[in-house]
PDB file of C-alpha atoms in Angstrom:
ATOM      1  CA  UNK A 861       9.824 -13.970 -23.820  1.00 79.00           C
ATOM      2  CA  UNK A 862       8.258 -14.740 -27.185  1.00 90.00           C
ATOM      3  CA  UNK A 863       4.520 -14.356 -27.615  1.00 97.00           C
ATOM      4  CA  UNK A 864       2.274 -17.167 -28.825  1.00 98.00           C
ATOM      5  CA  UNK A 865       1.972 -15.385 -32.184  1.00 98.00           C
ATOM      6  CA  UNK A 866       5.746 -15.248 -32.605  1.00 98.00           C
ATOM      7  CA  UNK A 867       6.289 -18.849 -31.522  1.00 98.00           C
ATOM      8  CA  UNK A 868       3.553 -20.223 -33.780  1.00 98.00           C
ATOM      9  CA  UNK A 869       4.883 -18.266 -36.767  1.00 97.00           C
ATOM     10  CA  UNK A 870       8.365 -19.604 -36.074  1.00 97.00           C
ATOM     11  CA  UNK A 871       7.085 -23.191 -35.894  1.00 97.00           C
ATOM     12  CA  UNK A 872       5.140 -22.842 -39.149  1.00 97.00           C
ATOM     13  CA  UNK A 873       8.213 -21.547 -40.940  1.00 96.00           C
ATOM     14  CA  UNK A 874      10.525 -24.197 -39.465  1.00 96.00           C
ATOM     15  CA  UNK A 875       8.443 -27.120 -40.740  1.00 97.00           C
ATOM     16  CA  UNK A 876       7.605 -25.371 -44.017  1.00 95.00           C
ATOM     17  CA  UNK A 877       3.906 -25.340 -43.246  1.00 96.00           C
ATOM     18  CA  UNK A 878       4.174 -21.848 -44.671  1.00 94.00           C
ATOM     19  CA  UNK A 879       6.155 -21.348 -47.851  1.00 92.00           C
ATOM     20  CA  UNK A 880       7.163 -17.902 -49.084  1.00 91.00           C
ATOM     21  CA  UNK A 881       8.167 -17.345 -52.700  1.00 89.00           C
ATOM     22  CA  UNK A 882       7.928 -13.595 -53.395  1.00 88.00           C
ATOM     23  CA  UNK A 883       9.658 -13.907 -56.770  1.00 85.00           C
ATOM     24  CA  UNK A 884       7.289 -16.623 -57.986  1.00 85.00           C
ATOM     25  CA  UNK A 885       3.749 -17.557 -57.012  1.00 88.00           C
ATOM     26  CA  UNK A 886       1.369 -20.294 -55.984  1.00 92.00           C
ATOM     27  CA  UNK A 887      -2.122 -20.626 -57.423  1.00 91.00           C
ATOM     28  CA  UNK A 888      -4.906 -21.020 -54.869  1.00 90.00           C
ATOM     29  CA  UNK A 889      -8.088 -22.997 -55.483  1.00 83.00           C
ATOM     30  CA  UNK A 890      -9.873 -19.654 -55.830  1.00 84.00           C
ATOM     31  CA  UNK A 891      -7.645 -18.824 -58.804  1.00 87.00           C
ATOM     32  CA  UNK A 892      -5.731 -16.157 -56.894  1.00 91.00           C
ATOM     33  CA  UNK A 893      -1.977 -15.896 -57.426  1.00 93.00           C
ATOM     34  CA  UNK A 894      -0.059 -15.750 -54.172  1.00 94.00           C
ATOM     35  CA  UNK A 895       3.569 -15.488 -53.006  1.00 94.00           C
ATOM     36  CA  UNK A 896       2.636 -17.476 -49.896  1.00 94.00           C
ATOM     37  CA  UNK A 897       1.152 -20.912 -49.301  1.00 93.00           C
ATOM     38  CA  UNK A 898      -0.013 -22.171 -45.931  1.00 95.00           C
ATOM     39  CA  UNK A 899      -0.689 -25.806 -45.001  1.00 95.00           C
ATOM     40  CA  UNK A 900      -1.185 -25.984 -41.237  1.00 96.00           C
ATOM     41  CA  UNK A 901      -2.075 -29.680 -41.410  1.00 95.00           C
ATOM     42  CA  UNK A 902       1.670 -30.345 -41.433  1.00 97.00           C
ATOM     43  CA  UNK A 903       1.778 -29.349 -37.767  1.00 98.00           C
ATOM     44  CA  UNK A 904      -0.010 -32.594 -36.912  1.00 98.00           C
ATOM     45  CA  UNK A 905       3.054 -34.583 -38.006  1.00 98.00           C
ATOM     46  CA  UNK A 906       5.293 -32.939 -35.397  1.00 98.00           C
ATOM     47  CA  UNK A 907       4.289 -34.004 -31.848  1.00 98.00           C
ATOM     48  CA  UNK A 908       6.025 -31.139 -30.020  1.00 98.00           C
ATOM     49  CA  UNK A 909       4.563 -28.482 -32.312  1.00 98.00           C
ATOM     50  CA  UNK A 910       1.173 -30.194 -32.335  1.00 98.00           C
ATOM     51  CA  UNK A 911       1.122 -30.115 -28.539  1.00 98.00           C
ATOM     52  CA  UNK A 912       2.258 -26.492 -28.425  1.00 98.00           C
ATOM     53  CA  UNK A 913      -0.539 -25.431 -30.769  1.00 98.00           C
ATOM     54  CA  UNK A 914      -3.081 -27.453 -28.783  1.00 98.00           C
ATOM     55  CA  UNK A 915      -2.003 -25.768 -25.565  1.00 98.00           C
ATOM     56  CA  UNK A 916      -2.011 -22.353 -27.250  1.00 98.00           C
ATOM     57  CA  UNK A 917      -5.594 -22.981 -28.376  1.00 98.00           C
ATOM     58  CA  UNK A 918      -6.572 -23.947 -24.821  1.00 98.00           C
ATOM     59  CA  UNK A 919      -4.888 -20.907 -23.268  1.00 98.00           C
ATOM     60  CA  UNK A 920      -6.475 -18.583 -25.829  1.00 98.00           C
ATOM     61  CA  UNK A 921      -9.897 -20.130 -25.258  1.00 98.00           C
ATOM     62  CA  UNK A 922      -9.618 -19.725 -21.494  1.00 98.00           C
ATOM     63  CA  UNK A 923      -8.497 -16.103 -21.822  1.00 97.00           C
ATOM     64  CA  UNK A 924     -11.145 -15.037 -24.330  1.00 98.00           C
ATOM     65  CA  UNK A 925     -14.275 -17.159 -23.972  1.00 97.00           C
ATOM     66  CA  UNK A 926     -16.447 -17.954 -20.946  1.00 92.00           C
ATOM     67  CA  UNK A 927     -19.219 -20.520 -20.431  1.00 93.00           C
ATOM     68  CA  UNK A 928     -17.949 -22.887 -23.120  1.00 96.00           C
ATOM     69  CA  UNK A 929     -19.965 -26.077 -23.632  1.00 98.00           C
ATOM     70  CA  UNK A 930     -18.773 -27.635 -26.914  1.00 98.00           C
ATOM     71  CA  UNK A 931     -15.734 -27.491 -29.222  1.00 98.00           C
ATOM     72  CA  UNK A 932     -16.439 -27.638 -32.968  1.00 98.00           C
ATOM     73  CA  UNK A 933     -13.821 -28.295 -35.652  1.00 98.00           C
ATOM     74  CA  UNK A 934     -14.233 -27.084 -39.227  1.00 97.00           C
ATOM     75  CA  UNK A 935     -13.588 -29.692 -41.924  1.00 95.00           C
ATOM     76  CA  UNK A 936     -11.032 -30.575 -42.771  1.00 92.00           C
ATOM     77  CA  UNK A 937      -8.169 -28.631 -41.245  1.00 95.00           C
ATOM     78  CA  UNK A 938      -9.879 -27.837 -37.960  1.00 97.00           C
ATOM     79  CA  UNK A 939     -11.073 -31.342 -37.117  1.00 98.00           C
ATOM     80  CA  UNK A 940      -7.890 -32.837 -35.654  1.00 98.00           C
ATOM     81  CA  UNK A 941      -6.914 -29.673 -33.815  1.00 98.00           C
ATOM     82  CA  UNK A 942     -10.438 -29.278 -32.474  1.00 98.00           C
ATOM     83  CA  UNK A 943     -10.470 -32.841 -31.184  1.00 98.00           C
ATOM     84  CA  UNK A 944      -7.135 -32.308 -29.427  1.00 98.00           C
ATOM     85  CA  UNK A 945      -8.414 -29.126 -27.790  1.00 98.00           C
ATOM     86  CA  UNK A 946     -11.668 -30.785 -26.717  1.00 98.00           C
ATOM     87  CA  UNK A 947      -9.729 -33.671 -25.156  1.00 98.00           C
ATOM     88  CA  UNK A 948      -7.415 -31.321 -23.271  1.00 98.00           C
ATOM     89  CA  UNK A 949     -10.349 -29.214 -22.012  1.00 98.00           C
ATOM     90  CA  UNK A 950     -12.566 -32.242 -21.402  1.00 98.00           C
ATOM     91  CA  UNK A 951     -15.367 -30.838 -23.553  1.00 98.00           C
ATOM     92  CA  UNK A 952     -17.700 -32.515 -26.064  1.00 98.00           C
ATOM     93  CA  UNK A 953     -16.528 -32.350 -29.669  1.00 98.00           C
ATOM     94  CA  UNK A 954     -18.374 -32.034 -32.974  1.00 98.00           C
ATOM     95  CA  UNK A 955     -17.229 -31.183 -36.459  1.00 97.00           C
ATOM     96  CA  UNK A 956     -18.835 -29.344 -39.355  1.00 97.00           C
ATOM     97  CA  UNK A 957     -18.744 -30.722 -42.881  1.00 94.00           C
ATOM     98  CA  UNK A 958     -18.165 -28.444 -45.861  1.00 89.00           C
ATOM     99  CA  UNK A 959     -21.530 -29.652 -47.190  1.00 80.00           C
ATOM    100  CA  UNK A 960     -24.340 -31.906 -46.010  1.00 68.00           C
ATOM    101  CA  UNK A 961     -24.005 -35.623 -46.617  1.00 58.00           C
ATOM    102  CA  UNK A 962     -25.914 -36.839 -49.634  1.00 53.00           C
ATOM    103  CA  UNK A 963     -27.216 -39.902 -47.787  1.00 52.00           C
ATOM    104  CA  UNK A 964     -28.462 -41.078 -44.412  1.00 51.00           C
ATOM    105  CA  UNK A 965     -29.432 -38.204 -42.111  1.00 51.00           C
ATOM    106  CA  UNK A 966     -27.731 -35.705 -44.427  1.00 57.00           C
ATOM    107  CA  UNK A 967     -26.039 -34.101 -41.439  1.00 83.00           C
ATOM    108  CA  UNK A 968     -23.679 -31.198 -41.767  1.00 93.00           C
ATOM    109  CA  UNK A 969     -22.853 -31.028 -38.070  1.00 95.00           C
ATOM    110  CA  UNK A 970     -21.504 -34.407 -36.954  1.00 95.00           C
ATOM    111  CA  UNK A 971     -21.673 -35.328 -33.279  1.00 96.00           C
ATOM    112  CA  UNK A 972     -23.989 -34.441 -30.424  1.00 95.00           C
ATOM    113  CA  UNK A 973     -24.813 -30.804 -29.857  1.00 95.00           C
ATOM    114  CA  UNK A 974     -27.942 -29.385 -28.239  1.00 95.00           C
ATOM    115  CA  UNK A 975     -29.833 -26.180 -29.007  1.00 95.00           C
ATOM    116  CA  UNK A 976     -28.683 -23.346 -26.780  1.00 97.00           C
ATOM    117  CA  UNK A 977     -25.213 -24.764 -26.083  1.00 98.00           C
ATOM    118  CA  UNK A 978     -22.252 -22.388 -26.303  1.00 98.00           C
ATOM    119  CA  UNK A 979     -19.919 -23.542 -29.072  1.00 98.00           C
ATOM    120  CA  UNK A 980     -16.331 -22.468 -29.744  1.00 98.00           C
ATOM    121  CA  UNK A 981     -15.185 -23.122 -33.305  1.00 98.00           C
ATOM    122  CA  UNK A 982     -11.625 -24.260 -34.078  1.00 98.00           C
ATOM    123  CA  UNK A 983     -10.169 -23.543 -37.519  1.00 98.00           C
ATOM    124  CA  UNK A 984      -6.704 -23.923 -39.008  1.00 97.00           C
ATOM    125  CA  UNK A 985      -6.572 -21.029 -41.484  1.00 97.00           C
ATOM    126  CA  UNK A 986      -8.482 -17.845 -42.267  1.00 97.00           C
ATOM    127  CA  UNK A 987      -8.305 -16.305 -45.738  1.00 94.00           C
ATOM    128  CA  UNK A 988     -11.541 -14.519 -46.685  1.00 93.00           C
ATOM    129  CA  UNK A 989     -13.417 -16.325 -43.912  1.00 95.00           C
ATOM    130  CA  UNK A 990     -16.286 -17.503 -46.115  1.00 94.00           C
ATOM    131  CA  UNK A 991     -15.877 -21.252 -45.555  1.00 93.00           C
ATOM    132  CA  UNK A 992     -15.319 -20.752 -41.818  1.00 96.00           C
ATOM    133  CA  UNK A 993     -18.413 -18.593 -41.507  1.00 97.00           C
ATOM    134  CA  UNK A 994     -20.411 -21.160 -43.477  1.00 96.00           C
ATOM    135  CA  UNK A 995     -19.596 -23.608 -40.671  1.00 96.00           C
ATOM    136  CA  UNK A 996     -20.760 -21.032 -38.125  1.00 97.00           C
ATOM    137  CA  UNK A 997     -24.045 -20.688 -40.008  1.00 96.00           C
ATOM    138  CA  UNK A 998     -24.532 -24.473 -39.930  1.00 95.00           C
ATOM    139  CA  UNK A 999     -24.005 -24.531 -36.164  1.00 97.00           C
ATOM    140  CA  UNK A1000     -26.407 -21.646 -35.676  1.00 97.00           C
ATOM    141  CA  UNK A1001     -28.969 -23.434 -37.827  1.00 94.00           C
ATOM    142  CA  UNK A1002     -28.667 -26.333 -35.369  1.00 94.00           C
ATOM    143  CA  UNK A1003     -29.688 -23.959 -32.589  1.00 95.00           C
ATOM    144  CA  UNK A1004     -26.208 -23.431 -31.158  1.00 96.00           C
ATOM    145  CA  UNK A1005     -24.817 -20.220 -29.748  1.00 98.00           C
ATOM    146  CA  UNK A1006     -21.446 -19.699 -31.450  1.00 98.00           C
ATOM    147  CA  UNK A1007     -19.411 -17.702 -28.945  1.00 98.00           C
ATOM    148  CA  UNK A1008     -16.426 -17.283 -31.240  1.00 98.00           C
ATOM    149  CA  UNK A1009     -13.692 -18.849 -33.344  1.00 98.00           C
ATOM    150  CA  UNK A1010      -9.982 -19.462 -32.833  1.00 98.00           C
ATOM    151  CA  UNK A1011      -7.716 -20.184 -35.809  1.00 98.00           C
ATOM    152  CA  UNK A1012      -4.030 -20.981 -36.068  1.00 98.00           C
ATOM    153  CA  UNK A1013      -3.260 -18.346 -38.691  1.00 98.00           C
ATOM    154  CA  UNK A1014      -4.867 -15.497 -40.608  1.00 97.00           C
ATOM    155  CA  UNK A1015      -3.703 -13.644 -43.706  1.00 96.00           C
ATOM    156  CA  UNK A1016      -5.328 -10.568 -42.118  1.00 94.00           C
ATOM    157  CA  UNK A1017      -7.275  -9.653 -45.237  1.00 94.00           C
ATOM    158  CA  UNK A1018      -9.562  -6.658 -44.789  1.00 92.00           C
ATOM    159  CA  UNK A1019     -12.394  -8.591 -46.420  1.00 92.00           C
ATOM    160  CA  UNK A1020     -12.106 -11.272 -43.715  1.00 95.00           C
ATOM    161  CA  UNK A1021     -12.399  -8.664 -40.958  1.00 96.00           C
ATOM    162  CA  UNK A1022     -15.514  -7.281 -42.621  1.00 96.00           C
ATOM    163  CA  UNK A1023     -17.036 -10.742 -43.095  1.00 97.00           C
ATOM    164  CA  UNK A1024     -16.527 -11.736 -39.460  1.00 98.00           C
ATOM    165  CA  UNK A1025     -17.825  -8.401 -38.198  1.00 97.00           C
ATOM    166  CA  UNK A1026     -20.941  -8.656 -40.364  1.00 97.00           C
ATOM    167  CA  UNK A1027     -21.536 -12.213 -39.126  1.00 97.00           C
ATOM    168  CA  UNK A1028     -21.151 -11.154 -35.499  1.00 98.00           C
ATOM    169  CA  UNK A1029     -18.341 -13.645 -34.857  1.00 98.00           C
ATOM    170  CA  UNK A1030     -15.453 -12.900 -32.505  1.00 98.00           C
ATOM    171  CA  UNK A1031     -12.330 -14.217 -34.260  1.00 98.00           C
ATOM    172  CA  UNK A1032      -9.070 -14.738 -32.384  1.00 98.00           C
ATOM    173  CA  UNK A1033      -5.977 -16.193 -34.066  1.00 98.00           C
ATOM    174  CA  UNK A1034      -2.824 -17.714 -32.640  1.00 98.00           C
ATOM    175  CA  UNK A1035      -0.669 -15.960 -35.215  1.00 98.00           C
ATOM    176  CA  UNK A1036      -1.052 -13.627 -38.189  1.00 97.00           C
ATOM    177  CA  UNK A1037       0.472 -12.346 -41.396  1.00 96.00           C
ATOM    178  CA  UNK A1038       2.309  -9.382 -39.866  1.00 96.00           C
ATOM    179  CA  UNK A1039       4.002 -11.542 -37.228  1.00 97.00           C
ATOM    180  CA  UNK A1040       4.891 -14.131 -39.858  1.00 96.00           C
ATOM    181  CA  UNK A1041       6.702 -11.543 -41.995  1.00 95.00           C
ATOM    182  CA  UNK A1042       8.610 -10.260 -38.965  1.00 94.00           C
ATOM    183  CA  UNK A1043       9.747 -13.766 -38.034  1.00 95.00           C
ATOM    184  CA  UNK A1044      10.558 -14.718 -41.626  1.00 94.00           C
ATOM    185  CA  UNK A1045      12.670 -11.600 -42.092  1.00 92.00           C
ATOM    186  CA  UNK A1046      14.465 -12.027 -38.752  1.00 92.00           C
ATOM    187  CA  UNK A1047      15.282 -15.674 -39.483  1.00 90.00           C
ATOM    188  CA  UNK A1048      16.471 -15.002 -43.031  1.00 90.00           C
ATOM    189  CA  UNK A1049      13.662 -16.901 -44.755  1.00 89.00           C
ATOM    190  CA  UNK A1050      13.070 -13.829 -46.941  1.00 89.00           C
ATOM    191  CA  UNK A1051      15.122 -10.824 -47.952  1.00 85.00           C
ATOM    192  CA  UNK A1052      14.346  -7.293 -46.833  1.00 83.00           C
ATOM    193  CA  UNK A1053      13.422  -6.259 -50.383  1.00 84.00           C
ATOM    194  CA  UNK A1054      10.863  -9.092 -50.604  1.00 89.00           C
ATOM    195  CA  UNK A1055       8.850  -7.643 -47.723  1.00 90.00           C
ATOM    196  CA  UNK A1056       7.345  -4.968 -49.961  1.00 89.00           C
ATOM    197  CA  UNK A1057       6.129  -7.599 -52.458  1.00 90.00           C
ATOM    198  CA  UNK A1058       4.483  -9.561 -49.667  1.00 93.00           C
ATOM    199  CA  UNK A1059       2.865  -6.440 -48.224  1.00 90.00           C
ATOM    200  CA  UNK A1060       1.541  -5.306 -51.623  1.00 91.00           C
ATOM    201  CA  UNK A1061       0.023  -8.732 -52.308  1.00 94.00           C
ATOM    202  CA  UNK A1062      -1.888  -8.701 -49.022  1.00 92.00           C
ATOM    203  CA  UNK A1063      -3.564  -5.375 -49.905  1.00 89.00           C
ATOM    204  CA  UNK A1064      -5.227  -6.725 -53.076  1.00 90.00           C
ATOM    205  CA  UNK A1065      -4.620 -10.478 -53.430  1.00 92.00           C
ATOM    206  CA  UNK A1066      -7.395 -11.053 -55.974  1.00 89.00           C
ATOM    207  CA  UNK A1067      -5.672  -8.829 -58.530  1.00 89.00           C
ATOM    208  CA  UNK A1068      -2.015  -9.486 -57.791  1.00 90.00           C
ATOM    209  CA  UNK A1069      -0.036 -10.280 -60.976  1.00 80.00           C
ATOM    210  CA  UNK A1070      -3.129  -9.712 -63.141  1.00 67.00           C
TER     211      UNK A1070
END
């Protein structure tokens, strides 16, 4: 029986939410060159996959986190998934903006959350973790107790592990880079010789092809 990590990786590859081009590269917003591009928002356009990921989030939350009061989605990729999870679990939902509004109440956390409540954060993708942890900081500044974060996929960068450890945040992901490569190789999405390129990139992505 396939694990959640294997099934999610397979789904992401099937709908081309993850694209692998070891012989070429994509350019990320950070300026990094990468042989992989991930857009998990595509999962929302496929009802069966969307439901599977929702249920995988719920199962993972129930297995890893107790005394959960509120679900929080990180803008923008985590908002829809977070709302689906909150509906399934019958929990309140809030979302965290990337920056405070420049008008009105200038909120960064949108929705109703009370100081002391236990909040589980839902995210779609983890690279270095900085934007995700910025959302955690905003929730903590609102007086919340962030009990952890679940994301669909992580590139498994060492810097992300360090950042989450330093922030005291328990990160759990539905799938990961290693599982993705295994599934991509098994399904013929990439050739055996391309695996080494993909593994080398992951070790030092900031300097790849420079």
